[in-house]
Amino acid sequence: MMTLPEQIAEKLTDALRAELSGALPENFQALVVASQDLRYGDYQSNAAMVLAKSARKNPRELAQAVVTRLEGMTEAEVSLAGPGFINFRITATEYEARMVAMLGDERLGVPLVKHPQKIVIDFSAPNVAKPMHVGHIRSTIIGDTLARLARFMGHIVITDNHIGDWGTQFGMILWGWKNLLNQRELEHDPIEALLVTYKEVNKRCKEQPELLEACKSELVRLQSGDVENLRIWERCIEVTKRGLQKIYDQLDIHFDYWLGESFYNDALEPLVEDLLARGIARESDGAICVFSDGTHKPKDDPFLVNKEGEWQPVPAIIRKADGAFLYATTDLATLDYRIREFQADSIWYVVGAPQEKHFKQIFDIERMRGVTGDFRHVAFGSILGKDRRPFKTRDGETVSLQDVIDEAVERAARVVEDKSPDMPAEEKATVAEAVGIGAIKFAELSQNRLSDYIFDWDKMLSLSGDTAPYLQNSYVRVRAIERKVDDPDFTAMLSGDVRPKIDLVEEREINLARTLARFAEVVPATLDDCRPNLLASYLYELARAFHSFYEACPVLRSTSSIRISRLVLCELTARVLHLGMSLLGIRLLERM
Ligand code: ARG
């Protein structure tokens, strides 16, 4: 099924072609967009104005001629406005037909992409033995949603958790493991135990410089293949992965691969040699670096920075003078692997905005090497506390993801206790989990990812406003209405035995149908821009359109044919909410 704007664009393009015959470029496609203001119609196009100039026509006259040609169009009433805009007001009949079609379509009208791509999505990627901080929370939630959306649109998606498992932190961890670590704690909560150890060693190192030396030599022994240290390192990775997996399971997030940084160790030396041999990298003060090749204008060049009016080089260092490789080196090797082994067309890195320069440099080095693909840094801002300062715990520590989840579920449990004290305990727990986790995810996903956002427990758990609980509750209400009906005609229609008959008369009915039909456009647009907030705010708008419909249009108390028609709108609202929220990774419940 084509979306409405696609369908209109096709007819409009045909009309323009008929009107302009030879003067229209072969592959021209008119663009049709949703109107800002419903008074002018549902959709609008400025195609006549765009084309008039090259066709040497008056734009208004061209638009008028096209409007006349489109007079018989069944989907919409067509009209001319201003200097040559063409407006389309979708008819109730068209919305009725769309509702029927949606009811028979598992995808609820959302088209599959025409050209599926193989997309690697790199997200979450915490660092072993270091705290998984709020930046990782954002990456984890946004990345998972993008993976769900891309798969739903028909792409082949590979999710890869590129954990930081080979950093300098292992010097301290190794020393701490041998001298401090509490093995029982390690079994109980590995992530926390390693973190506590790391912090303790870090603290001691500041007071005792000779300890720092001891840690460094542990690191050197690890890097040169010392068997004991390698074994401890492996254990660290293993327990960390197990701990992380628990969190991901709770969040319903899955990775196809966990190829951490260490996976690429053997590829680093040859990579640097290759870049040297091809003249892309060169030596500078003993280090091996990539400098600008002068292709870009200075302001677009990721290897230049403007200092006091002068462009200064900022090379990407790929091997330090002491022989150590860097984050950038690993990322180049990782990208190679994904192109070679996964045959990726596209790689998306869901990583905070502070790493913008890093990814620009990586992508530009790939360009120098002649490696092509659609590489995107899907960046995001920070999470702030209510005081607008970086989000921290009361004692100034970084907030761990597990703590955030636990607190959300606990707070949600209080809300459930308050609203439904009579619910069986087991169900209460299920609801609290779905509401708490849903609240964190929705609060994240309803933000423009590039802005900093304020983490506010009360707001995200509120039952009104654009929150997960509000949407979860809306869904429950729709389902409750449907459960009250005992109408064999409705049942027959849902099972596909009887073709539904929809009548859209009331303004709010039409508005709900319009909103439902727009789902088909919103999902692809959300993925195109990697902006989950488009879908999140659409779902909120849908819930509001539903509530205002339900206030004005009685469902259960209307006569049979009207009741059925309105029940279909209820059913579609429920299905769109369900599918939409599942694309955001948020669970809905039938009862709450
Ligand atoms: N471990 C990194 C960090 O915590 C994120 C890794 C992102 N992915 C990548 N391919 N660089 O900042």
XYZ file of C-alpha atoms and ligand atoms in Angstrom:
604
model
C 0.000 0.000 0.000
C 1.261 3.451 -0.885
C 1.087 6.169 1.741
C -1.287 9.041 1.084
C 1.387 11.575 0.146
C 2.987 9.005 -2.182
C -0.324 8.303 -3.842
C -1.096 11.996 -4.290
C 2.416 12.727 -5.511
C 2.041 10.098 -8.186
C -1.193 11.570 -9.515
C 0.170 15.080 -9.292
C 3.276 14.073 -11.208
C 1.105 12.523 -13.934
C -0.952 15.703 -14.189
C 2.178 17.851 -14.417
C 3.600 15.557 -17.060
C 0.401 15.790 -19.096
C 0.381 19.565 -18.758
C 4.045 20.162 -19.531
C 4.714 17.143 -21.733
C 8.309 17.453 -22.975
C 9.277 20.218 -20.581
C 9.232 17.924 -17.555
C 12.497 16.188 -16.659
C 12.208 12.416 -17.137
C 12.674 11.412 -13.500
C 10.788 14.315 -11.932
C 8.807 13.405 -8.813
C 6.503 16.007 -7.283
C 6.947 16.454 -3.569
C 3.845 16.408 -1.387
C 4.085 17.321 2.280
C 1.663 17.466 5.202
C 0.155 20.947 5.579
C 1.114 22.977 8.593
C -2.434 24.210 8.941
C -5.410 21.908 8.437
C -7.536 24.825 7.250
C -5.764 24.596 3.915
C -6.119 20.869 3.603
C -4.168 17.821 4.685
C -1.337 17.944 2.160
C 0.308 20.536 -0.014
C 2.708 20.784 -2.923
C 4.736 23.615 -4.396
C 5.681 21.571 -7.479
C 3.956 23.980 -9.908
C 6.007 26.864 -8.531
C 9.199 24.854 -8.746
C 8.568 23.903 -12.378
C 6.996 27.100 -13.714
C 10.283 28.901 -14.136
C 12.045 26.413 -16.393
C 8.783 25.799 -18.296
C 8.440 29.572 -18.785
C 4.929 29.611 -17.387
C 3.145 31.689 -14.832
C 3.187 29.567 -11.643
C -0.393 30.332 -10.667
C -1.676 29.527 -14.136
C 0.274 26.281 -14.236
C -1.058 25.319 -10.814
C -4.614 26.163 -11.920
C -4.284 23.997 -15.028
C -3.033 21.101 -12.886
C -5.865 21.590 -10.384
C -8.350 21.360 -13.280
C -6.731 18.156 -14.480
C -6.967 16.676 -10.982
C -10.640 17.477 -10.602
C -11.759 13.873 -10.860
C -9.341 12.721 -8.151
C -11.141 10.524 -5.642
C -8.762 10.832 -2.697
C -8.903 14.557 -2.234
C -10.471 17.870 -3.065
C -7.828 19.857 -4.837
C -7.506 23.617 -4.697
C -5.158 26.412 -5.603
C -3.725 28.834 -3.055
C -1.436 31.855 -2.982
C 1.202 32.176 -5.691
C 0.748 28.580 -6.889
C 0.479 26.126 -3.992
C -1.722 23.116 -4.633
C -3.694 21.951 -1.612
C -5.250 18.569 -1.058
C -8.042 17.940 1.385
C -8.436 14.196 1.828
C -12.050 13.101 1.600
C -13.819 11.143 4.307
C -14.358 8.365 1.747
C -10.619 8.021 1.232
C -9.990 7.837 4.967
C -12.737 5.224 5.230
C -11.036 3.137 2.565
C -7.667 3.559 4.316
C -9.105 2.392 7.633
C -10.458 -0.748 5.976
C -7.123 -1.404 4.315
C -5.209 -0.846 7.558
C -7.422 -3.319 9.350
C -6.393 -6.006 6.886
C -2.699 -5.148 6.943
C -0.257 -6.400 9.564
C 2.049 -3.482 8.775
C -0.797 -1.022 9.334
C -0.023 0.687 6.059
C 3.705 1.181 6.561
C 5.484 0.362 3.279
C 8.719 -1.639 3.180
C 11.806 0.132 1.849
C 12.406 -0.343 -1.862
C 16.139 -0.869 -1.452
C 16.961 -2.843 1.676
C 20.412 -2.190 3.045
C 22.706 -4.063 5.321
C 23.117 -1.808 8.326
C 25.469 -2.340 11.261
C 24.287 -0.454 14.324
C 26.981 0.181 16.914
C 25.433 1.157 20.231
C 25.627 0.863 24.006
C 29.345 -0.072 23.997
C 30.233 0.471 27.651
C 33.745 0.053 28.961
C 34.721 -2.932 31.081
C 35.350 -2.108 34.742
C 34.376 1.489 34.206
C 30.977 2.858 35.093
C 28.275 2.542 32.471
C 27.181 6.131 32.632
C 24.185 8.063 31.438
C 25.685 8.525 27.979
C 25.577 4.753 27.641
C 21.936 4.805 28.726
C 21.060 7.145 25.876
C 23.045 5.141 23.361
C 21.514 1.859 24.524
C 17.928 3.043 24.246
C 18.250 5.060 21.032
C 20.325 2.386 19.315
C 17.853 -0.361 20.137
C 14.953 1.659 18.738
C 16.818 2.388 15.523
C 17.543 -1.308 15.131
C 13.876 -2.157 15.621
C 12.761 0.517 13.164
C 15.301 -0.426 10.517
C 14.366 -4.103 10.727
C 10.691 -3.295 10.522
C 11.303 -1.209 7.411
C 12.911 -4.226 5.759
C 16.621 -3.576 6.218
C 19.030 -6.268 7.285
C 20.356 -5.130 10.637
C 23.361 -6.289 12.613
C 23.643 -4.989 16.154
C 27.166 -4.962 17.540
C 28.149 -4.092 21.088
C 31.650 -2.659 20.689
C 32.583 -2.789 24.348
C 35.745 -1.101 25.598
C 37.579 -4.222 26.743
C 41.194 -3.263 26.102
C 41.889 0.050 27.766
C 44.574 1.360 30.096
C 42.109 0.799 32.964
C 43.269 -2.818 33.002
C 46.553 -1.843 34.631
C 44.665 -0.801 37.752
C 42.122 -3.582 37.486
C 44.837 -6.241 37.331
C 46.613 -4.862 40.349
C 43.308 -4.522 42.192
C 42.269 -8.045 41.258
C 45.451 -9.481 42.682
C 45.520 -7.365 45.835
C 42.039 -6.180 46.751
C 39.202 -7.844 44.954
C 36.474 -9.499 46.948
C 35.659 -12.689 45.023
C 32.261 -13.082 46.625
C 31.256 -9.576 45.585
C 32.481 -10.413 42.132
C 30.106 -13.329 41.829
C 27.240 -11.343 43.258
C 27.476 -8.124 41.249
C 30.462 -8.246 38.887
C 30.058 -4.830 37.325
C 29.850 -3.154 40.700
C 32.707 -5.192 42.188
C 35.080 -4.323 39.348
C 34.040 -0.709 39.498
C 34.654 -0.466 43.234
C 38.061 -2.060 42.764
C 38.959 0.284 39.951
C 37.940 3.326 41.955
C 39.865 2.187 45.021
C 43.070 1.582 43.066
C 42.619 4.881 41.295
C 42.356 6.639 44.647
C 45.398 4.890 46.100
C 47.442 5.684 43.002
C 46.922 9.376 43.598
C 48.461 9.025 47.056
C 51.187 6.520 46.179
C 52.950 7.201 42.878
C 54.879 3.909 43.128
C 51.548 2.070 42.940
C 50.862 3.738 39.614
C 54.113 2.246 38.344
C 53.060 -1.191 39.582
C 49.762 -0.842 37.679
C 51.557 0.233 34.538
C 53.765 -2.804 34.624
C 50.678 -5.031 35.051
C 49.326 -3.424 31.893
C 52.567 -3.969 30.006
C 52.572 -7.632 31.067
C 49.007 -7.989 29.800
C 49.831 -6.372 26.492
C 52.867 -8.550 25.990
C 50.831 -11.694 26.506
C 51.535 -12.699 30.117
C 49.436 -15.798 30.720
C 48.261 -15.007 34.232
C 47.230 -11.466 33.356
C 45.497 -12.605 30.199
C 43.490 -15.083 32.253
C 42.402 -12.438 34.731
C 41.547 -10.083 31.896
C 39.397 -12.768 30.277
C 37.601 -13.358 33.563
C 36.894 -9.620 33.825
C 35.347 -9.571 30.371
C 33.342 -12.670 31.067
C 31.807 -11.476 34.334
C 31.155 -8.034 32.900
C 29.357 -9.481 29.907
C 27.237 -11.586 32.193
C 26.343 -8.540 34.279
C 25.532 -6.478 31.219
C 23.445 -9.233 29.713
C 21.220 -9.126 32.781
C 20.564 -5.440 32.222
C 19.937 -5.896 28.508
C 17.533 -8.765 29.186
C 15.592 -6.593 31.559
C 15.459 -3.871 28.908
C 14.591 -6.390 26.168
C 17.622 -5.399 24.130
C 19.633 -7.888 22.083
C 22.975 -7.837 20.343
C 23.912 -10.038 17.420
C 27.613 -9.554 18.196
C 29.833 -8.384 20.997
C 32.995 -7.622 19.105
C 34.803 -5.469 21.614
C 37.928 -3.421 21.013
C 40.281 -6.315 21.844
C 38.865 -8.330 18.954
C 40.784 -6.047 16.598
C 44.174 -6.137 18.349
C 45.904 -8.142 15.658
C 44.585 -5.948 12.880
C 46.086 -2.715 14.231
C 49.746 -3.080 13.285
C 49.066 -4.066 9.646
C 46.509 -1.280 9.365
C 49.017 1.346 10.453
C 51.643 -0.109 8.112
C 49.178 0.032 5.242
C 48.263 3.648 5.917
C 51.965 4.504 6.049
C 52.730 2.650 2.841
C 49.952 4.435 1.007
C 51.078 7.823 2.245
C 47.848 8.491 4.116
C 49.638 8.475 7.477
C 53.054 9.841 8.342
C 55.396 10.128 11.273
C 55.309 13.210 13.452
C 57.409 13.455 16.643
C 57.691 9.682 16.723
C 53.928 9.149 16.517
C 52.086 7.988 13.405
C 49.398 10.448 12.384
C 46.906 11.217 9.644
C 46.780 14.858 8.620
C 44.408 16.722 6.347
C 44.787 15.929 2.647
C 43.357 19.321 1.752
C 40.210 18.019 0.087
C 37.795 19.988 2.233
C 37.368 23.670 2.863
C 39.091 24.415 6.184
C 35.803 24.887 8.011
C 34.645 21.391 6.963
C 38.015 19.755 7.526
C 38.039 17.458 10.578
C 41.851 17.655 10.727
C 41.926 21.419 11.232
C 40.898 23.639 14.081
C 40.678 27.397 14.142
C 42.807 28.977 16.854
C 42.857 32.762 17.034
C 42.003 33.144 13.364
C 44.494 30.547 12.136
C 43.874 27.018 10.941
C 45.980 24.596 12.946
C 46.348 20.885 12.243
C 44.701 18.367 14.597
C 45.901 15.038 13.255
C 44.330 11.697 14.098
C 46.990 9.789 16.023
C 46.962 6.107 15.164
C 50.136 4.996 16.935
C 51.811 6.747 19.810
C 55.568 7.201 19.973
C 55.738 4.377 22.553
C 54.075 2.022 20.074
C 50.607 2.014 21.672
C 47.554 2.089 19.431
C 44.582 4.321 20.046
C 40.803 4.459 19.985
C 40.945 5.753 16.399
C 43.134 2.869 15.240
C 40.665 0.350 16.627
C 37.743 2.131 15.032
C 39.404 2.045 11.617
C 40.030 -1.689 11.959
C 36.470 -2.188 13.169
C 35.025 -0.365 10.201
C 37.143 -2.462 7.832
C 35.918 -5.638 9.422
C 32.283 -4.629 9.166
C 32.642 -3.820 5.491
C 34.616 -6.944 4.715
C 32.965 -9.580 6.911
C 29.461 -8.220 7.327
C 29.287 -6.677 3.859
C 27.752 -3.595 5.465
C 26.311 -0.885 3.223
C 25.837 1.380 6.134
C 27.225 1.740 9.670
C 25.531 3.825 12.340
C 27.394 4.825 15.478
C 25.070 5.817 18.292
C 27.556 7.737 20.414
C 27.448 11.047 22.305
C 28.084 14.357 20.593
C 31.513 14.871 22.247
C 32.904 12.216 19.889
C 31.871 14.114 16.775
C 35.410 14.995 15.766
C 36.576 11.427 16.255
C 33.968 10.021 13.870
C 34.443 12.782 11.310
C 38.121 11.896 11.211
C 37.452 8.167 10.937
C 35.001 8.661 8.072
C 37.387 11.013 6.327
C 40.297 8.591 6.605
C 38.042 5.957 5.014
C 37.387 8.378 2.165
C 41.165 8.782 1.709
C 41.481 4.996 1.610
C 38.703 4.734 -0.977
C 36.340 2.856 1.351
C 32.772 3.846 0.598
C 29.509 3.400 2.465
C 26.913 5.346 4.337
C 28.616 6.015 7.672
C 26.670 8.001 10.240
C 27.443 9.297 13.653
C 24.034 9.330 15.329
C 24.962 11.789 18.055
C 23.108 12.834 21.166
C 23.395 15.428 23.941
C 23.792 14.931 27.685
C 21.362 14.080 30.427
C 21.009 16.796 33.033
C 19.563 16.723 36.522
C 16.649 18.953 37.482
C 19.233 21.584 38.461
C 20.405 21.593 34.811
C 23.803 20.228 35.813
C 25.159 16.856 34.689
C 22.989 14.094 36.101
C 24.684 12.640 39.205
C 23.726 10.709 42.307
C 23.320 12.562 45.605
C 26.952 11.949 46.483
C 28.132 13.248 43.149
C 28.771 9.879 41.534
C 27.858 8.973 37.973
C 24.467 7.304 37.866
C 24.590 3.689 36.827
C 22.067 2.249 34.433
C 21.139 -0.543 36.820
C 20.353 1.990 39.553
C 18.191 3.980 37.184
C 16.236 0.876 36.197
C 15.799 -0.236 39.798
C 14.594 3.146 40.922
C 12.172 3.455 37.991
C 10.607 0.091 38.732
C 10.398 0.903 42.416
C 8.718 4.243 41.778
C 6.350 2.665 39.268
C 5.449 0.045 41.878
C 4.380 2.837 44.205
C 2.137 4.299 41.510
C 0.589 0.883 40.851
C 0.029 0.337 44.569
C -1.696 3.679 44.716
C -3.933 3.222 41.664
C -4.737 -0.480 41.837
C -4.291 -1.700 45.398
C -6.420 -4.780 44.693
C -4.359 -6.164 41.865
C -2.685 -9.547 42.535
C 0.905 -9.092 43.673
C 2.422 -10.873 40.718
C 0.565 -8.702 38.239
C 1.555 -5.607 40.191
C 5.193 -6.533 39.697
C 4.741 -7.076 35.958
C 2.989 -3.746 35.577
C 5.616 -1.917 37.631
C 8.393 -3.359 35.492
C 6.673 -2.434 32.208
C 5.744 1.039 33.423
C 9.099 1.829 35.047
C 11.221 0.691 32.135
C 8.762 2.122 29.624
C 8.976 5.468 31.398
C 12.771 5.659 31.126
C 12.711 4.645 27.485
C 9.929 6.993 26.496
C 11.464 9.943 28.357
C 14.627 9.356 26.368
C 12.993 8.711 23.015
C 10.588 11.625 23.111
C 13.513 14.070 23.240
C 15.218 15.532 20.260
C 18.329 13.406 20.656
C 20.697 16.285 19.954
C 19.518 18.422 22.828
C 20.477 17.881 26.424
C 17.544 16.568 28.367
C 16.465 16.887 31.948
C 15.975 13.695 33.850
C 12.847 14.166 35.924
C 11.332 11.163 37.707
C 7.995 12.790 38.455
C 7.497 13.927 34.905
C 8.406 10.652 33.245
C 6.149 8.623 35.523
C 3.218 10.983 35.320
C -0.041 9.525 34.050
C -0.728 12.597 31.959
C 1.348 14.293 29.305
C 3.704 12.691 26.836
C 4.857 9.820 28.980
C 4.916 6.044 28.716
C 2.374 5.584 31.529
C -0.075 7.882 29.745
C 0.249 5.907 26.521
C 0.156 2.561 28.284
C -2.948 3.689 30.088
C -4.562 4.923 26.875
C -4.041 1.523 25.348
C -5.629 -0.169 28.342
C -8.628 2.135 28.038
C -9.140 1.327 24.366
C -8.936 -2.368 25.089
C -11.362 -1.989 27.983
C -13.924 -0.384 25.666
C -13.591 -3.228 23.209
C -13.964 -5.819 25.938
C -17.309 -4.337 26.909
C -18.801 -5.095 23.514
C -20.399 -8.321 22.703
C -21.240 -7.797 19.063
C -20.963 -10.799 16.746
C -20.656 -8.479 13.746
C -17.578 -6.847 15.234
C -16.038 -10.218 16.049
C -16.709 -11.461 12.515
C -15.122 -8.331 11.143
C -12.004 -8.679 13.252
C -11.549 -12.233 12.086
C -11.808 -11.021 8.490
C -15.054 -12.886 7.731
C -17.023 -9.705 7.174
C -15.769 -6.671 5.338
C -15.908 -3.703 7.680
C -18.023 -0.745 6.797
C -16.704 2.541 8.079
C -18.587 5.818 8.182
C -16.691 8.913 9.115
C -19.003 11.799 9.841
C -18.010 13.694 12.960
C -15.042 16.018 12.819
C -13.254 14.151 15.615
C -13.817 10.836 13.916
C -12.235 12.141 10.763
C -9.396 13.587 12.776
C -8.710 10.258 14.455
C -8.752 8.488 11.077
C -6.376 11.095 9.640
C -4.002 10.575 12.546
C -4.171 6.795 12.191
C -3.434 6.983 8.462
C -0.375 9.132 9.144
C 1.354 6.264 10.961
C 2.399 5.003 7.523
C 4.369 8.207 6.894
C 5.709 8.734 10.388
C 7.553 5.430 10.730
C 9.724 5.821 7.600
C 10.395 9.489 8.399
C 11.493 8.534 11.919
C 14.095 6.167 10.536
C 15.260 8.481 7.738
C 16.283 11.083 10.268
C 17.191 8.638 13.045
C 14.831 10.648 15.226
C 12.733 8.411 17.475
C 11.073 11.532 18.894
C 9.035 11.856 15.686
C 7.367 8.533 16.382
C 7.102 9.215 20.122
C 5.333 12.514 19.645
C 3.115 11.012 16.957
C 1.952 8.323 19.395
C 1.148 10.954 21.978
C -0.824 12.875 19.385
C -2.699 9.705 18.473
C -3.637 9.015 22.079
C -4.926 12.570 22.386
C -6.890 12.299 19.149
C -8.396 9.116 20.501
C -9.426 10.633 23.816
C -11.009 13.618 22.155
C -12.845 11.321 19.732
C -14.081 9.169 22.607
C -15.365 12.193 24.501
C -17.417 13.414 21.566
C -18.432 10.200 19.858
C -20.152 7.577 21.980
C -19.073 4.100 20.988
C -20.956 1.623 23.123
C -24.182 3.588 23.204
C -24.531 4.174 19.457
C -26.673 2.210 17.053
C -25.202 -0.886 15.527
C -23.665 0.412 12.277
C -22.148 3.496 13.864
C -20.913 1.395 16.751
C -19.068 -0.968 14.449
C -17.486 1.853 12.542
C -16.298 3.469 15.762
C -15.109 0.171 17.152
C -12.881 -0.179 14.121
C -11.321 3.164 14.976
C -10.756 1.872 18.521
C -9.203 -1.314 17.236
C -6.890 0.537 14.875
C -5.873 2.943 17.629
C -4.957 -0.028 19.797
C -2.991 -1.688 16.999
C -1.077 1.449 16.055
C -0.253 2.162 19.695
C 0.908 -1.406 20.123
C 3.087 -1.532 17.035
C 4.370 2.014 17.519
C 5.359 1.405 21.126
C 6.959 -1.920 20.251
C 9.136 -0.098 17.715
C 10.248 2.072 20.630
C 10.910 -1.094 22.625
C 8.130 -0.339 25.115
C 5.732 -2.959 26.398
C 2.005 -2.407 26.555
C -0.268 -4.356 28.855
C -3.844 -5.406 28.274
C -4.794 -4.379 31.806
C -3.149 -2.117 34.320
N 33.324 2.634 24.518
C 33.116 3.931 23.945
C 32.761 4.937 25.043
O 32.333 4.545 26.087
C 32.019 3.959 22.910
C 32.294 3.158 21.668
C 31.444 3.568 20.533
N 31.703 2.838 19.334
C 32.752 2.975 18.562
N 32.873 2.190 17.511
N 33.678 3.882 18.799
O 32.889 6.122 24.824
